[in-house]
Short mmCIF file of C-alpha atoms in Angstrom, two decimals:
data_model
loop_
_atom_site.label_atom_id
_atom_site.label_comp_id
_atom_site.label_asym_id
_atom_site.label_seq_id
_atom_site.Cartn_x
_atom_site.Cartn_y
_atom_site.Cartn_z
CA UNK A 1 -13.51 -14.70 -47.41
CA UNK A 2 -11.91 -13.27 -44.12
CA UNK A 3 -11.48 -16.10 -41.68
CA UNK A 4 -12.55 -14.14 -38.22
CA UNK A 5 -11.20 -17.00 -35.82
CA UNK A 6 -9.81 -16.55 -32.59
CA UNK A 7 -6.15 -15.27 -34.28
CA UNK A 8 -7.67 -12.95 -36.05
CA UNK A 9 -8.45 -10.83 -32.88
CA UNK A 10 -5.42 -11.63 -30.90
CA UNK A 11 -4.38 -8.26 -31.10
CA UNK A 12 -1.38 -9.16 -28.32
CA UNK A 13 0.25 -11.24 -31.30
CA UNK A 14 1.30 -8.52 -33.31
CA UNK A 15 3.39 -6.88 -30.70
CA UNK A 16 4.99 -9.78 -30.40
CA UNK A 17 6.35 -9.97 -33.64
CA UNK A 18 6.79 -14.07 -33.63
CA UNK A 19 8.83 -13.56 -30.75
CA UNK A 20 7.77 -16.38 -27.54
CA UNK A 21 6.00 -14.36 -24.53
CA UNK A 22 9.18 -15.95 -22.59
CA UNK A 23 11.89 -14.51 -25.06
CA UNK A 24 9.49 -10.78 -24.54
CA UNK A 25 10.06 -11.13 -20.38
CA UNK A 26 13.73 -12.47 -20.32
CA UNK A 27 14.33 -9.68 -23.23
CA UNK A 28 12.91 -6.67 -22.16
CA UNK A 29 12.11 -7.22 -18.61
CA UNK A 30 15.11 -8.91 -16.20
CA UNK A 31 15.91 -5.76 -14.77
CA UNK A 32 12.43 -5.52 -13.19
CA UNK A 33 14.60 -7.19 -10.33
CA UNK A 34 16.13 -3.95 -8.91
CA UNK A 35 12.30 -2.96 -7.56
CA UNK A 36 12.30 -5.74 -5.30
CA UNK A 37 13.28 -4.14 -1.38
CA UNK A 38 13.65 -7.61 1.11
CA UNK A 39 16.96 -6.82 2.83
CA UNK A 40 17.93 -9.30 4.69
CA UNK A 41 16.01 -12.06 3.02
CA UNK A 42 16.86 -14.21 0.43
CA UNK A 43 15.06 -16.81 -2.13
CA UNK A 44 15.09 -20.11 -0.85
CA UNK A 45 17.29 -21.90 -3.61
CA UNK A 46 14.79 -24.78 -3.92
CA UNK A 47 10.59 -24.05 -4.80
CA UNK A 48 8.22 -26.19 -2.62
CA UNK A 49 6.02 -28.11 -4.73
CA UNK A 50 3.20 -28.09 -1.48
CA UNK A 51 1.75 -25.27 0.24
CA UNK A 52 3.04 -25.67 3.61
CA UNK A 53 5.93 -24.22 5.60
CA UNK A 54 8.20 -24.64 8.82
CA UNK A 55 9.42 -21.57 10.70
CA UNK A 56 12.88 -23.00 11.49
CA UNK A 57 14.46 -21.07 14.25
CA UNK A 58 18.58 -20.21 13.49
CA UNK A 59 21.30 -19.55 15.37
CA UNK A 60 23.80 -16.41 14.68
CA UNK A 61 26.58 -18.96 14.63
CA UNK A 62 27.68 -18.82 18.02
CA UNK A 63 30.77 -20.73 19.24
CA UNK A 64 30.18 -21.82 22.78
CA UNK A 65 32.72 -23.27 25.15
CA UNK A 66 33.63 -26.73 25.23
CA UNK A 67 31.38 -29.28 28.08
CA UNK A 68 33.42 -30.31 31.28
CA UNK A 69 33.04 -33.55 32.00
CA UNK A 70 35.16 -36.81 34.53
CA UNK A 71 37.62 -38.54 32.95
CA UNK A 72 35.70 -41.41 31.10
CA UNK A 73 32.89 -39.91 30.11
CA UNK A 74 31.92 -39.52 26.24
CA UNK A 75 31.74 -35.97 24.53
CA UNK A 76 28.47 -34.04 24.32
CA UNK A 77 27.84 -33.83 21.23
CA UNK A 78 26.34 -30.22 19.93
CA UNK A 79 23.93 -29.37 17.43
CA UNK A 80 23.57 -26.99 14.84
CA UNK A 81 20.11 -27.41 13.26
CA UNK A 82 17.44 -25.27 14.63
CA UNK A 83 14.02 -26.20 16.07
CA UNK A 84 10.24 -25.39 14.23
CA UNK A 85 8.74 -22.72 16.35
CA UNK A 86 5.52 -23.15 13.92
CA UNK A 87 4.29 -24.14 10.90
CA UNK A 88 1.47 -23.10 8.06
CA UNK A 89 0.74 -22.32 4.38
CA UNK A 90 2.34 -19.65 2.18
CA UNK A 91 -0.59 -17.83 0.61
CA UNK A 92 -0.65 -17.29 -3.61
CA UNK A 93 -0.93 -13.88 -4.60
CA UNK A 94 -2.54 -13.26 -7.89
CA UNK A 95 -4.03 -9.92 -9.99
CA UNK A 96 -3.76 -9.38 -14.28
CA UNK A 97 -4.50 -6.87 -16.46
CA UNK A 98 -7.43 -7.00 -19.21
CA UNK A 99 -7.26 -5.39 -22.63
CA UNK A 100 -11.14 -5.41 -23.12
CA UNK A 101 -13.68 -5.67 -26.13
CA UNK A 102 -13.48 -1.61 -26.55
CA UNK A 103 -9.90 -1.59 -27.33
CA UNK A 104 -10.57 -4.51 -29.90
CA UNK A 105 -13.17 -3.10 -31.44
CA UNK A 106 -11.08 0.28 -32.19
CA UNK A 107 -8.82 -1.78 -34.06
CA UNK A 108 -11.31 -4.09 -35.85
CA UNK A 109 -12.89 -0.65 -37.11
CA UNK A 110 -9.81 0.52 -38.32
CA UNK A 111 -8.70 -3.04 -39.84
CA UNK A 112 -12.79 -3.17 -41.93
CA UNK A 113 -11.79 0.69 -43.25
CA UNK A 114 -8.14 0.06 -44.63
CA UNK A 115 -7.96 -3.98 -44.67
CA UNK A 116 -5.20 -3.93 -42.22
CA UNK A 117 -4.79 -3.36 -39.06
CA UNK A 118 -3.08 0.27 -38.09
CA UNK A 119 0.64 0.98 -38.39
CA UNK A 120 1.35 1.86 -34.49
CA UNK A 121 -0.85 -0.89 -33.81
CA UNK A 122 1.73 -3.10 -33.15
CA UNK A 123 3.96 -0.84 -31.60
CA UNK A 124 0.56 -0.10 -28.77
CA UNK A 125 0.55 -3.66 -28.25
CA UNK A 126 3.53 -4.22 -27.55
CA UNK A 127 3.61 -1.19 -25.07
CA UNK A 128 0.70 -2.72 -23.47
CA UNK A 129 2.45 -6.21 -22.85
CA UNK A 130 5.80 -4.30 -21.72
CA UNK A 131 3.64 -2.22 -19.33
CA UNK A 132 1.42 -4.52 -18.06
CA UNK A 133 4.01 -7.02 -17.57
CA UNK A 134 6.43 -5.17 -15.81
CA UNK A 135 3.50 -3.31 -13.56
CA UNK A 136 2.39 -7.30 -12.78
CA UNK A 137 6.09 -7.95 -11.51
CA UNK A 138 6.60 -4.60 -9.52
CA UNK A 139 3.62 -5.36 -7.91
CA UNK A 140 5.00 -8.74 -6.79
CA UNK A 141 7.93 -7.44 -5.14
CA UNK A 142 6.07 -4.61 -3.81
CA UNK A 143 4.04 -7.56 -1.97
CA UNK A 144 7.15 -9.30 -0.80
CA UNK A 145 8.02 -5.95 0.29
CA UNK A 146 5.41 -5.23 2.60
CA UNK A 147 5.31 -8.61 3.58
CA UNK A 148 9.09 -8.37 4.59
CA UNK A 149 8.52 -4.71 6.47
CA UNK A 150 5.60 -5.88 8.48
CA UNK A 151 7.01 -8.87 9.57
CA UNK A 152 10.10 -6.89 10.79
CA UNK A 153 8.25 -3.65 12.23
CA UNK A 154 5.25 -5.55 13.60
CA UNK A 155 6.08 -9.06 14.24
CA UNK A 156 3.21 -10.06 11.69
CA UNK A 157 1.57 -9.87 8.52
CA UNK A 158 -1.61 -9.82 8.53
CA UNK A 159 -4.40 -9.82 5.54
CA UNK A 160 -7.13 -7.45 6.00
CA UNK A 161 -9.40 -5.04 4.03
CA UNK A 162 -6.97 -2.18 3.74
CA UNK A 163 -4.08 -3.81 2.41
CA UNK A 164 -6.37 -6.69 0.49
CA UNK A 165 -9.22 -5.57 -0.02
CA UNK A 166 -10.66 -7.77 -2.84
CA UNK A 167 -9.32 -11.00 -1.44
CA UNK A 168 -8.75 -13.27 2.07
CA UNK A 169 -8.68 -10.99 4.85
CA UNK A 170 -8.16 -12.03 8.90
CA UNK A 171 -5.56 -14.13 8.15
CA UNK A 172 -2.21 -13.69 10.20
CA UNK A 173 1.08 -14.69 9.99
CA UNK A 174 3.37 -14.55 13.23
CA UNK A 175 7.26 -13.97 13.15
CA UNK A 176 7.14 -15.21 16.35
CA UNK A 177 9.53 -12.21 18.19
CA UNK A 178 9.39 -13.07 21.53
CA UNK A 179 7.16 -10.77 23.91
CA UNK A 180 10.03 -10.05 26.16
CA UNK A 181 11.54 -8.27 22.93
CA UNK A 182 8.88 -5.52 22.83
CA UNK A 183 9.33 -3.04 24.51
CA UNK A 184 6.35 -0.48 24.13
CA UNK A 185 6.51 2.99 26.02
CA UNK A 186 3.75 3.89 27.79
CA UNK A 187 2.07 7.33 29.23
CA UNK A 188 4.48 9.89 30.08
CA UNK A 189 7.51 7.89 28.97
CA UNK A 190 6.65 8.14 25.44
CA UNK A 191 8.63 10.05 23.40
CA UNK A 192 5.48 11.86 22.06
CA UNK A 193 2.33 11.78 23.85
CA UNK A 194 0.08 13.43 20.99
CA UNK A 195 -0.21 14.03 16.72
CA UNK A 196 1.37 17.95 17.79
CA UNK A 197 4.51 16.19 18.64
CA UNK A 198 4.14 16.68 22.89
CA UNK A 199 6.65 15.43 24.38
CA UNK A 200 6.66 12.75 27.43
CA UNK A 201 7.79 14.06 30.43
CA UNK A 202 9.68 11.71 31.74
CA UNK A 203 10.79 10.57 28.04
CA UNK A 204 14.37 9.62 27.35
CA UNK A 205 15.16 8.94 24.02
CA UNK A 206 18.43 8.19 23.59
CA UNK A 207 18.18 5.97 27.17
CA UNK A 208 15.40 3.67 25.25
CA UNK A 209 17.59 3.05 22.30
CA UNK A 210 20.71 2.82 24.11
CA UNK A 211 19.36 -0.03 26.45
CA UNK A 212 17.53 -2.20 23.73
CA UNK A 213 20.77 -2.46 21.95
CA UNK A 214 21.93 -3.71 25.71
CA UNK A 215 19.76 -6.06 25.54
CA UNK A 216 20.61 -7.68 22.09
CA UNK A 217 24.59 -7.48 23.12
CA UNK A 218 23.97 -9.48 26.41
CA UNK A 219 22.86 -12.72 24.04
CA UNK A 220 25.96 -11.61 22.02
CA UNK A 221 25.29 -10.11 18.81
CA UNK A 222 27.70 -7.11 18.13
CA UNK A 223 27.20 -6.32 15.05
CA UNK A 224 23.35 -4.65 14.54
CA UNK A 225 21.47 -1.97 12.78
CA UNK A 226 18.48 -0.02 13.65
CA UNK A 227 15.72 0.28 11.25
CA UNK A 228 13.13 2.39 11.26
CA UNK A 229 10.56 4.28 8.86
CA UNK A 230 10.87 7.79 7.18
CA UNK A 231 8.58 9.46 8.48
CA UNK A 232 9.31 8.36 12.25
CA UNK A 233 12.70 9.18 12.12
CA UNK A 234 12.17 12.65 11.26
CA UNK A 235 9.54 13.11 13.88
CA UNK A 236 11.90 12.07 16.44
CA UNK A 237 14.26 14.86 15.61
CA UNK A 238 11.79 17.42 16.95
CA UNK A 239 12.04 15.75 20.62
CA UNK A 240 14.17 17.76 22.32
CA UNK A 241 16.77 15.36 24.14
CA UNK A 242 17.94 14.01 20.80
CA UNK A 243 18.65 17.61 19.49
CA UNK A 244 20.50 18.12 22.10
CA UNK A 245 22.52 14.80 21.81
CA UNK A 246 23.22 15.35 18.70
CA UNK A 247 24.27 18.76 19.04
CA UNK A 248 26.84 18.10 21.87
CA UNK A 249 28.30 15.45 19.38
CA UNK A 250 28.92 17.90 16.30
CA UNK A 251 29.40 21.24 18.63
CA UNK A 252 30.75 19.66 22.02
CA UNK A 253 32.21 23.38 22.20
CA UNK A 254 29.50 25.13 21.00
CA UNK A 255 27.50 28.09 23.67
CA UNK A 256 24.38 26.09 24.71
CA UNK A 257 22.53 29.23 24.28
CA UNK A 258 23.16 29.07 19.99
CA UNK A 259 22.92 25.13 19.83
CA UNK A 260 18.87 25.08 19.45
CA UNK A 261 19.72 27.52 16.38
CA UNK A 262 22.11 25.43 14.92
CA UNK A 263 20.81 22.27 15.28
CA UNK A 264 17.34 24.33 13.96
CA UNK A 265 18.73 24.73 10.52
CA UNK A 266 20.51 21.43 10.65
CA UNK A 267 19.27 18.70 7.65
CA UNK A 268 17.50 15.37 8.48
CA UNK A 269 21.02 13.04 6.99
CA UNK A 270 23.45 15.68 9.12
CA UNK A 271 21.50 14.72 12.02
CA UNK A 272 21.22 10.97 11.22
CA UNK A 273 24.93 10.61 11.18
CA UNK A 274 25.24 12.03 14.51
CA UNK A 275 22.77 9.91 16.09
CA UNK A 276 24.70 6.87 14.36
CA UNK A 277 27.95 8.33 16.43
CA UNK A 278 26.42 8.37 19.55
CA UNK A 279 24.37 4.68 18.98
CA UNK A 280 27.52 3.35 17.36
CA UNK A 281 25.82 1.86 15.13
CA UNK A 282 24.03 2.95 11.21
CA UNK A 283 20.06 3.52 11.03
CA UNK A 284 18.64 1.71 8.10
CA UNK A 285 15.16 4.08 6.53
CA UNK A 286 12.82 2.57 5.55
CA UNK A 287 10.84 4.78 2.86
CA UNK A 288 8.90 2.31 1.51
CA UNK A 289 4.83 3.21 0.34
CA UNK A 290 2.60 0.71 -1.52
CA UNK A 291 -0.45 0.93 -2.90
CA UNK A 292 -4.15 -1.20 -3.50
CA UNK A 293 -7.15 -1.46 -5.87
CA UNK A 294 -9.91 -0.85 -3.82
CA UNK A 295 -13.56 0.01 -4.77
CA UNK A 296 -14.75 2.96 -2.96
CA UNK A 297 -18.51 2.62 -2.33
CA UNK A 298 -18.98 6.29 -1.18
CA UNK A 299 -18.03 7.45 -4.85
CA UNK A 300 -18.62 4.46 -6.65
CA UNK A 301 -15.37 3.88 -8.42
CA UNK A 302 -11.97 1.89 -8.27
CA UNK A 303 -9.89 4.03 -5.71
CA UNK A 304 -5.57 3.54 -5.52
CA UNK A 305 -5.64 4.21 -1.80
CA UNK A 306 -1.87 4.05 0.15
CA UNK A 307 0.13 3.00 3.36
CA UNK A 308 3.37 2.80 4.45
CA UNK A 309 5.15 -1.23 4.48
CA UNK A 310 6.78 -0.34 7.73
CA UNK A 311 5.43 0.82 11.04
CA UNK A 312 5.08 3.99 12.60
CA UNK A 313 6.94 5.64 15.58
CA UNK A 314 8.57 2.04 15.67
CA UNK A 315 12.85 1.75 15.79
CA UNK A 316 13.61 -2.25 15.09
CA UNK A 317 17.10 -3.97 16.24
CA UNK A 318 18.17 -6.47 13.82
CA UNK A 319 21.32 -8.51 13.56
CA UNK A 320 23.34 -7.28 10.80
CA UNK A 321 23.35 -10.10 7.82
CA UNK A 322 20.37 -12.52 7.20
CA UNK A 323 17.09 -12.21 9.02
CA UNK A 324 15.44 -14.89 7.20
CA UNK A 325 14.71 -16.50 3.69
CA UNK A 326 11.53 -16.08 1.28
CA UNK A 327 9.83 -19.51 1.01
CA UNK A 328 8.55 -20.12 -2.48
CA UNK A 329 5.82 -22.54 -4.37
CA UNK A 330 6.94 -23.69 -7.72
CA UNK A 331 3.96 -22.86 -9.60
CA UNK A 332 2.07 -25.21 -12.34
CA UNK A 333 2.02 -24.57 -15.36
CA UNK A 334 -0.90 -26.04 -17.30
CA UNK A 335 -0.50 -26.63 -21.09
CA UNK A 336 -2.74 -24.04 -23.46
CA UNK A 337 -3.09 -23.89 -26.88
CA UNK A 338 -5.09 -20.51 -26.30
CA UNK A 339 -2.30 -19.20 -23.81
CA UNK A 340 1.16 -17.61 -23.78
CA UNK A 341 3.35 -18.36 -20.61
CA UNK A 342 5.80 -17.23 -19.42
CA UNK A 343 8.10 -17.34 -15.89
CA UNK A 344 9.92 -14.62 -14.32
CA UNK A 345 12.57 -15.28 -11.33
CA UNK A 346 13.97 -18.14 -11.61
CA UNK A 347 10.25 -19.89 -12.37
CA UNK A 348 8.63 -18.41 -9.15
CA UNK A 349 6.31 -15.95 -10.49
CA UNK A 350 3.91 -17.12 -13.50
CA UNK A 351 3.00 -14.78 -16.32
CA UNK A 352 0.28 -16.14 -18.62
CA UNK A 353 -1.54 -13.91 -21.40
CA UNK A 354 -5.04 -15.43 -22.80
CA UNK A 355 -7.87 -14.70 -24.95
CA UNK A 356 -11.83 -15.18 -23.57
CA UNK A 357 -13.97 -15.64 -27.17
CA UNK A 358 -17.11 -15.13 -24.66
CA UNK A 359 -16.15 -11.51 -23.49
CA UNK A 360 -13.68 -10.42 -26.51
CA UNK A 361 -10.98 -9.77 -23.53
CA UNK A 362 -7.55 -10.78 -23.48
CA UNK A 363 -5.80 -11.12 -20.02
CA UNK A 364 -3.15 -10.53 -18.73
CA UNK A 365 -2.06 -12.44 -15.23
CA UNK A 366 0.61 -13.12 -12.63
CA UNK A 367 0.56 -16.15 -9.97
CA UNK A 368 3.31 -15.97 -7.63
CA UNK A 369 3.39 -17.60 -3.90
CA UNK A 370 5.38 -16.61 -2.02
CA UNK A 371 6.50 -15.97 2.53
CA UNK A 372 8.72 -14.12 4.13
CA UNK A 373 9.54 -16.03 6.96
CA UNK A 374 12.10 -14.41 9.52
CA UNK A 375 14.32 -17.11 11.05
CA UNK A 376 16.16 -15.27 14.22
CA UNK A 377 12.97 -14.36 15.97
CA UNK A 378 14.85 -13.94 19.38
CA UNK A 379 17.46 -11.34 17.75
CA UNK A 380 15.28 -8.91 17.16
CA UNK A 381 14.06 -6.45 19.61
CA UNK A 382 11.55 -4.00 18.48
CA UNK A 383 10.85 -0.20 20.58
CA UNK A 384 7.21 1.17 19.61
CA UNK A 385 8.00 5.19 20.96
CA UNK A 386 4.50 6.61 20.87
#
């Protein structure tokens, strides 16, 4: 007599091949790692075991000048820890995968006909753990990603119903850039006043970026980048002051009359370089694009709609080096005899595969909580052109 227990239909087991779900992840998966896009921002070496967080504010390392004092006075003494500008709770991100009671059942047929389950059976299941895994992971980072790109471009993240649509929404968290470091054009000084690409009358383009990186040398950081998204970068190559900056830097010599023509037929990188020469300093891209499950009403089906991580017609000044560090929970790990787990950077993200007897599913989930937290608030300045 067959004994149909709960082994019988763990399908996942036979891709495993007696091999732990740990050994699977650390095997096939550790270079997952190369997906993940937070420049600038680093692990914290140590997990939290609580939820909650400080926003410590750092200094760039500044030397200052020694204190003048009389003649029997004692030193000032100088500090070098920072000061909490605010403080909350790092939110848990969680989603899984489910091989359902159809996909079982396919198997179960084909295991009654030829008392055994099929030959590429346990190659598909081990395709499905390799694929689900990995997806599970990417879509981690590609969190931490967004998280990292919004904070930057906007100053916040925020959860809402277009980038989480099936869990918390209105919920904010502030990188606390101060006010005075926006700068956002308004009416005719925009660089482009409409979606056809108008340009502001009295827009200068080159002005605007010149005097925000003023602004970031007077409090003494030399050494900076500009970031700024794809798609905005190559919009504001159609403005017309910047192709003619840039063409005066390649063709100082060139008959004003051709340059338009040149600089026409000229490629998006060509161009970036020149802008770098006359900034004097590099412009980071950002071409990052994420996706969400969403459930689209209208047509009654799960829906894979898009966005871009970093905001539009917006440059950012950053410091070159660290902006910040990603602030991690150490996550629990709850013994299961019915469970495989598994852990997946350094023990921040939590992989666990399980088997539901009341719904003949097996799941497949990921826990990982995780904040990017920017800690030079004041060093960034951030130009929103249109």
């Amino acid at each position: 007599m067959d004994i149909r227990d709960y082994k019988f239909y763990d399908l996942i087991a036979n891709g495993f091949a007696d091999m732990p779900y740990q050994e699977f992840v650390d095997t096939f998966l550790a270079d997952t790692q190369s997906d993940l896009d937070v420049q600038g921002f680093s692990f914290d070496p140590d997990m939290q075991m609580d939820f909650s967080y400080a926003q410590v504010e750092a200094e760039l390392g500044l030397v200052t000048m020694a204190t003048y004092v009389d003649n029997y006075s004692p030193a000032v003494y100088k500090s070098r820890d920072g000061f909490t500008i605010q403080t909350g709770n790092i939110p848990r991100m969680k989603h899984g995968y489910a091989l359902n009671e159809k996909i079982l059942r396919e198997e179960m047929i084909i295991a009654q006909r030829t008392g055994r389950f099929s030959e590429n059976m346990a190659r598909r299941m081990r395709d499905i753990m390799f694929d689900n895994t990995r997806d599970l992971i990417i879509g981690n980072y590609r969190s931490l990603t967004y998280q990292r790109h919004q904070m930057v471009s906007t100053g916040q993240f925020t959860l809402n119903s277009n980038n989480n649509p099936s869990g918390i929404k209105n919920l904010t968290f502030s990188a606390k850039i101060p006010t005075a470091n926006v700068t956002t054009l308004a009416s005719t000084a925009k660089w482009f006043t409409d979606a056809n690409n108008t340009e502001g009358s009295t827009s200068d383009p080159i002005k605007n970026l010149k005097d925000t990186q003023s602004k970031l040398e007077d409090v003494g950081v030399e050494a900076y980048h500009w970031e700024v998204d794809k798609r905005s970068l190559e919009r504001a190559f159609n403005h017309s002051k910047i192709k003619a900056a840039v063409g005066l830097k390649l063709y100082p010599l060139a008959d004003q009359a051709n340059l338009a023509g040149i600089i026409a037929n000229m490629g998006v990188d060509a161009m970036k370089l020149a802008l770098e020469g006359i900034l004097g300093c590099s412009i980071n891209v950002i071409n990052s694009i994420v996706s969400v499950d969403k459930f689209d009403t209208s047509i009654g089906k799960n829906t894979k709609p898009q966005m871009r991580s970093f905001a539009d017609d917006t440059w950012v000044l950053v410091p070159d080096g660290s902006l910040g560090t990603i602030k991690t929970v150490e996550p629990i790990v709850v013994p299961d005899p019915a469970a495989r787990v598994a852990t997946f950077d350094g023990g921040r993200t939590l992989l666990k595969q399980w088997y539901d007897i009341k719904t003949n599913t097996q799941y497949i989930e990921s826990e990982h909580t995780s904040l990017v937290v920017i800690d030079k608030p004041r060093y960034i300045y951030r130009l929103v052109t249109a």
